PDB file of C-alpha atoms and ligand atoms in Angstrom:
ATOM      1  CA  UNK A   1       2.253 -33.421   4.797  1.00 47.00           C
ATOM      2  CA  UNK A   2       1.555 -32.983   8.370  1.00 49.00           C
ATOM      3  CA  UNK A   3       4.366 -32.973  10.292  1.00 55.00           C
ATOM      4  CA  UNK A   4       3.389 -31.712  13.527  1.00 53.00           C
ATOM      5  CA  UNK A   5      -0.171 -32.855  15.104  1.00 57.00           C
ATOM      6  CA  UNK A   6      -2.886 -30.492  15.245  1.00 59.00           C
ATOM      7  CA  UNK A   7      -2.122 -28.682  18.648  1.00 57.00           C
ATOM      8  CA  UNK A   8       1.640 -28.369  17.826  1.00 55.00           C
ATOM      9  CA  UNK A   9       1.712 -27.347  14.496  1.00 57.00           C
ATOM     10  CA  UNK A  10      -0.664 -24.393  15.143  1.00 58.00           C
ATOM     11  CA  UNK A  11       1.549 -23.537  18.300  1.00 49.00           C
ATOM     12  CA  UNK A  12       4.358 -23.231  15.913  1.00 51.00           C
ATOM     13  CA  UNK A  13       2.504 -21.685  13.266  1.00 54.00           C
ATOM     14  CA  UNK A  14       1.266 -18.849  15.624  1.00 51.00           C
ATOM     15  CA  UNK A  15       4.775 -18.261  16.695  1.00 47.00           C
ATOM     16  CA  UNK A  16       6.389 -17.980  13.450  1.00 51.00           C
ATOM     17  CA  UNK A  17       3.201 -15.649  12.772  1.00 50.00           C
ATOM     18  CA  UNK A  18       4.440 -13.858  15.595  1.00 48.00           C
ATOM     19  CA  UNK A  19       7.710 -13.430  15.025  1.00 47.00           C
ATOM     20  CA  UNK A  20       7.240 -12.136  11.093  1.00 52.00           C
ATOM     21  CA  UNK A  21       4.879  -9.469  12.404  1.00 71.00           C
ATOM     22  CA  UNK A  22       7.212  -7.944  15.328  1.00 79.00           C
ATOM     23  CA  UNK A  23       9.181  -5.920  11.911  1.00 81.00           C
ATOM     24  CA  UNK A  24       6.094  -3.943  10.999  1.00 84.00           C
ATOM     25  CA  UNK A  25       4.521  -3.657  13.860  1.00 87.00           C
ATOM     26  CA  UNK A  26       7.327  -1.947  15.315  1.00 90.00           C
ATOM     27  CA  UNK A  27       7.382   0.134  12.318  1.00 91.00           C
ATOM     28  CA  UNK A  28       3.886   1.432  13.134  1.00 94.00           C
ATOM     29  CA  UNK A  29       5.087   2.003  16.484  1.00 94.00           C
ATOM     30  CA  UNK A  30       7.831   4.768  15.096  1.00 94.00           C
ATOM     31  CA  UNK A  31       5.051   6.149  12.742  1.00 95.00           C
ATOM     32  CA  UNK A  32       2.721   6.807  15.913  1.00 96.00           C
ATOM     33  CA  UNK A  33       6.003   8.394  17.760  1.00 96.00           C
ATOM     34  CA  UNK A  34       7.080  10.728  14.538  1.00 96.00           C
ATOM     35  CA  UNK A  35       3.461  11.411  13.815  1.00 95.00           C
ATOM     36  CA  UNK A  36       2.405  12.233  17.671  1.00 95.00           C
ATOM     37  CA  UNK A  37      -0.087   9.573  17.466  1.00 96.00           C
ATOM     38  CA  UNK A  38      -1.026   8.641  21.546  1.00 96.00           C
ATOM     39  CA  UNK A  39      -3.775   6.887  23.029  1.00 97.00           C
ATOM     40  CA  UNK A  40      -2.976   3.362  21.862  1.00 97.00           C
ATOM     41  CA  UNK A  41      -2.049   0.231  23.651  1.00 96.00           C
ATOM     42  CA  UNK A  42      -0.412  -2.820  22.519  1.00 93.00           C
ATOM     43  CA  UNK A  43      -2.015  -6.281  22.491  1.00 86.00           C
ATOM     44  CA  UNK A  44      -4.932  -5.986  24.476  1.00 92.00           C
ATOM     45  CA  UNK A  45      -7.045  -9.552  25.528  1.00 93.00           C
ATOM     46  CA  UNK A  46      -9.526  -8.539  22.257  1.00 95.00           C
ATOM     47  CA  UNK A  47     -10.684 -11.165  19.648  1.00 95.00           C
ATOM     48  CA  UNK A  48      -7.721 -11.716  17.416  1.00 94.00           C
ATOM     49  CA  UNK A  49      -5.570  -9.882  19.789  1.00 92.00           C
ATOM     50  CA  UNK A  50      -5.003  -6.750  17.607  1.00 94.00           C
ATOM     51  CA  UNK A  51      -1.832  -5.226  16.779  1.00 94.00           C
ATOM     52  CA  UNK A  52      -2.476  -1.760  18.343  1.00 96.00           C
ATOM     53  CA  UNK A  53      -5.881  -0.761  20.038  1.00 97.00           C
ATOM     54  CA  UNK A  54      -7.098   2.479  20.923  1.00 98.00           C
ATOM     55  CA  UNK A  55      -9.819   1.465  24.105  1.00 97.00           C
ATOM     56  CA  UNK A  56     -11.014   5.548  24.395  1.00 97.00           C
ATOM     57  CA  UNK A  57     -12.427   5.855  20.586  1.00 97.00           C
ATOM     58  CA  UNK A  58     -12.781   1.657  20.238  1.00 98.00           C
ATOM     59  CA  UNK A  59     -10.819   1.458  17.305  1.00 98.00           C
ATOM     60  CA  UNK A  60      -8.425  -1.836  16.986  1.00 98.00           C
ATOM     61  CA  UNK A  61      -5.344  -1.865  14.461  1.00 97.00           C
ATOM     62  CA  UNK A  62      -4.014  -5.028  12.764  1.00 94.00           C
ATOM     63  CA  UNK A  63      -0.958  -5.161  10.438  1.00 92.00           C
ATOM     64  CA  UNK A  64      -1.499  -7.796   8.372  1.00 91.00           C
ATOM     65  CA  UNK A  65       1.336  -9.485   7.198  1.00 89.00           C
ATOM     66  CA  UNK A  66       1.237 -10.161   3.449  1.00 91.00           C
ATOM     67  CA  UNK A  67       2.412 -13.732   3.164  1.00 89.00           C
ATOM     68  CA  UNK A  68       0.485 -14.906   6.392  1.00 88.00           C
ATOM     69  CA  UNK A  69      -2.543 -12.945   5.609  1.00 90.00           C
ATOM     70  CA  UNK A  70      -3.152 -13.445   1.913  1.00 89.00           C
ATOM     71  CA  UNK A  71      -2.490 -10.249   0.130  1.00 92.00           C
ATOM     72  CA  UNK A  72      -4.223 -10.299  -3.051  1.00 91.00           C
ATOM     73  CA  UNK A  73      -1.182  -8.158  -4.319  1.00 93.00           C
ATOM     74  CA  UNK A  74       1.753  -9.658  -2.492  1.00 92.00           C
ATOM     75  CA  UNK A  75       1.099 -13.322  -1.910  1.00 87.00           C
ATOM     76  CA  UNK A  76       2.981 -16.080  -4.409  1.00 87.00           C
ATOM     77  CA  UNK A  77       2.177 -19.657  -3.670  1.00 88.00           C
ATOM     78  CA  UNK A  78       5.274 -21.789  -2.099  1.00 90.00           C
ATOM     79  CA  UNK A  79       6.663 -24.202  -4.519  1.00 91.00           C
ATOM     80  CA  UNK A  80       6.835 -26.934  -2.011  1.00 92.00           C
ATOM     81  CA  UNK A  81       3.651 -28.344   0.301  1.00 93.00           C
ATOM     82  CA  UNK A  82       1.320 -26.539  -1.504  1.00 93.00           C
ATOM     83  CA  UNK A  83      -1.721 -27.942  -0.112  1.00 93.00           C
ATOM     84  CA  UNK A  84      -0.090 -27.075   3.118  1.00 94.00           C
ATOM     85  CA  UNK A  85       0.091 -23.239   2.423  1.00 92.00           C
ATOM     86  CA  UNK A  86      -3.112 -23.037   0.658  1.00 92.00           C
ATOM     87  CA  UNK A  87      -4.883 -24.742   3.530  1.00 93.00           C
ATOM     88  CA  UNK A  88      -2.935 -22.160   5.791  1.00 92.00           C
ATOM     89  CA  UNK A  89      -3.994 -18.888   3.994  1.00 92.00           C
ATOM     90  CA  UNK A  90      -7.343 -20.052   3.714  1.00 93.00           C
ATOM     91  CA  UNK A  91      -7.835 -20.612   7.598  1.00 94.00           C
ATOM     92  CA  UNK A  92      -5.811 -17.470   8.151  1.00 93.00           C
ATOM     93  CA  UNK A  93      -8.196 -15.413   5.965  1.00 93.00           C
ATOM     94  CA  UNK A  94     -11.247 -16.544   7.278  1.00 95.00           C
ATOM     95  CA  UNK A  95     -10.002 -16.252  10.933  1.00 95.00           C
ATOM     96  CA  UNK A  96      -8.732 -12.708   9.929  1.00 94.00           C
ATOM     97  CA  UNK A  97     -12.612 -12.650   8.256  1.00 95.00           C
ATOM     98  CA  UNK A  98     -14.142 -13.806  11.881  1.00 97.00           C
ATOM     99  CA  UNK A  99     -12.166 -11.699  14.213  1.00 97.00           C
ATOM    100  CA  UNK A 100     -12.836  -8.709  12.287  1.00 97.00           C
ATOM    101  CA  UNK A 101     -17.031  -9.452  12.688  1.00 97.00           C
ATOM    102  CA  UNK A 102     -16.442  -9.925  15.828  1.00 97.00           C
ATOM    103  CA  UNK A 103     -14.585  -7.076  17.412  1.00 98.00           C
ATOM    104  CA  UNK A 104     -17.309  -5.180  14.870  1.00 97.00           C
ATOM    105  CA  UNK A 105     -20.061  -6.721  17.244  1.00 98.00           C
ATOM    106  CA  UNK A 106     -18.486  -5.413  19.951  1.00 97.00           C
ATOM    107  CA  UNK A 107     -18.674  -2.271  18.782  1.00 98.00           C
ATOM    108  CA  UNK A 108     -14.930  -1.937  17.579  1.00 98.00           C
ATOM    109  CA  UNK A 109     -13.664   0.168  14.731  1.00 97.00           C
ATOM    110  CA  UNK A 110     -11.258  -2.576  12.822  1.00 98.00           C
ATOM    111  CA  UNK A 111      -8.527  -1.102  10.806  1.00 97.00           C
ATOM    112  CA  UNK A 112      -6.282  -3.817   8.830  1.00 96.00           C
ATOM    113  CA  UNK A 113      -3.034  -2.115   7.289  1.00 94.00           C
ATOM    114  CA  UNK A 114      -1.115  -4.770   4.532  1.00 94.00           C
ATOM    115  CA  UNK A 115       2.487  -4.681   5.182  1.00 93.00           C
ATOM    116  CA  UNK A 116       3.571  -4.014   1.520  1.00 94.00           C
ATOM    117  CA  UNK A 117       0.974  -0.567   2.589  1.00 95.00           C
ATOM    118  CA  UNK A 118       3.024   0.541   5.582  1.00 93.00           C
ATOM    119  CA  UNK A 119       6.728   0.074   3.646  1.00 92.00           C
ATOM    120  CA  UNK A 120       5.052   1.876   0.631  1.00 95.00           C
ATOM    121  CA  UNK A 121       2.670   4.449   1.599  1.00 95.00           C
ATOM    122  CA  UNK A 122       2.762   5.018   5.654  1.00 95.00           C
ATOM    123  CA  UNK A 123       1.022   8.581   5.290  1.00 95.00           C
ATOM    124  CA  UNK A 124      -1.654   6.727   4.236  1.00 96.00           C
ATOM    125  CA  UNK A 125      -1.690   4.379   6.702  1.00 96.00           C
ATOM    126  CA  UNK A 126      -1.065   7.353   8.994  1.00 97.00           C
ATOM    127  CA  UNK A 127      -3.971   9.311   7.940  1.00 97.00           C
ATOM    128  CA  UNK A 128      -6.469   6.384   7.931  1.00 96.00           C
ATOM    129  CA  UNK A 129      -5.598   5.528  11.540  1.00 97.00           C
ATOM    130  CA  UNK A 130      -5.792   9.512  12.300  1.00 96.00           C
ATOM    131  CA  UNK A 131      -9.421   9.641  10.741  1.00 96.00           C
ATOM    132  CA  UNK A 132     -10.716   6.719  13.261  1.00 96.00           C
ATOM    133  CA  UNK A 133      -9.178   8.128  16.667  1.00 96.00           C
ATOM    134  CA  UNK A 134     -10.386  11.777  15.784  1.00 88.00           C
TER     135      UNK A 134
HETATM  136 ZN1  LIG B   1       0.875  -7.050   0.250  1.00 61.22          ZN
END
């Protein structure tokens, strides 16, 4: 089942991660532009290394891919290496879980958008991330 050790395979896996995420994150990016939305900086050295961050009002922005992050609405199981995937989401959730009590700690606002959310309903999005930075 493994086919990369330990190290590698979560090297890879954070890349792929990565990569899926660069579509909607950039599609927040336009929504902050249209919507006049300043303030924010990308990728700052913060647990979990959130999507957007706004360091004046402490609020942190993740856009959770659906697949990678578990969406209770989106997600359908792989047919192949199941165990695999469902060993994947699992860690994924509860690091998502962990990061999120963490930043809290620190006294971070944490807002987590799904990225079936953003496609379908960015004024919501929009308006939630509006409400925190006020
Ligand atoms: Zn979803």
């Amino acid at each position: 089942m493994d086919i990369w050790p330990k190290s590698k395979r979560s090297e890879v896996m954070s890349r792929v991660r990565g990569r899926g995420n660069v579509v909607t994150e950039l599609k927040l990016l336009a929504l902050f532009r249209q919507n006049k939305i300043t303030g924010w900086r990308r990728h700052l050295p913060l647990p979990g290394r959130p999507d957007f961050a706004f360091p004046k009002q402490k609020v942190t922005v993740f856009v959770d891919g659906c697949f990678w992050h578990g969406c209770p609405k989106c997600y359908s199981r792989p047919k192949t290496n199941r165990k695999f995937w469902d060993r994947k989401r699992e860690e994924n959730v509860a690091r998502d879980k962990r990061v999120t009590r963490q930043l809290r700690r620190q006294g971070w606002k944490v807002i987590r958008i799904w990225q079936h959310a953003l496609r379908k309903s960015p004024r919501v999005c929009i308006s939630r991330i509006r409400r925190a930075i006020v």
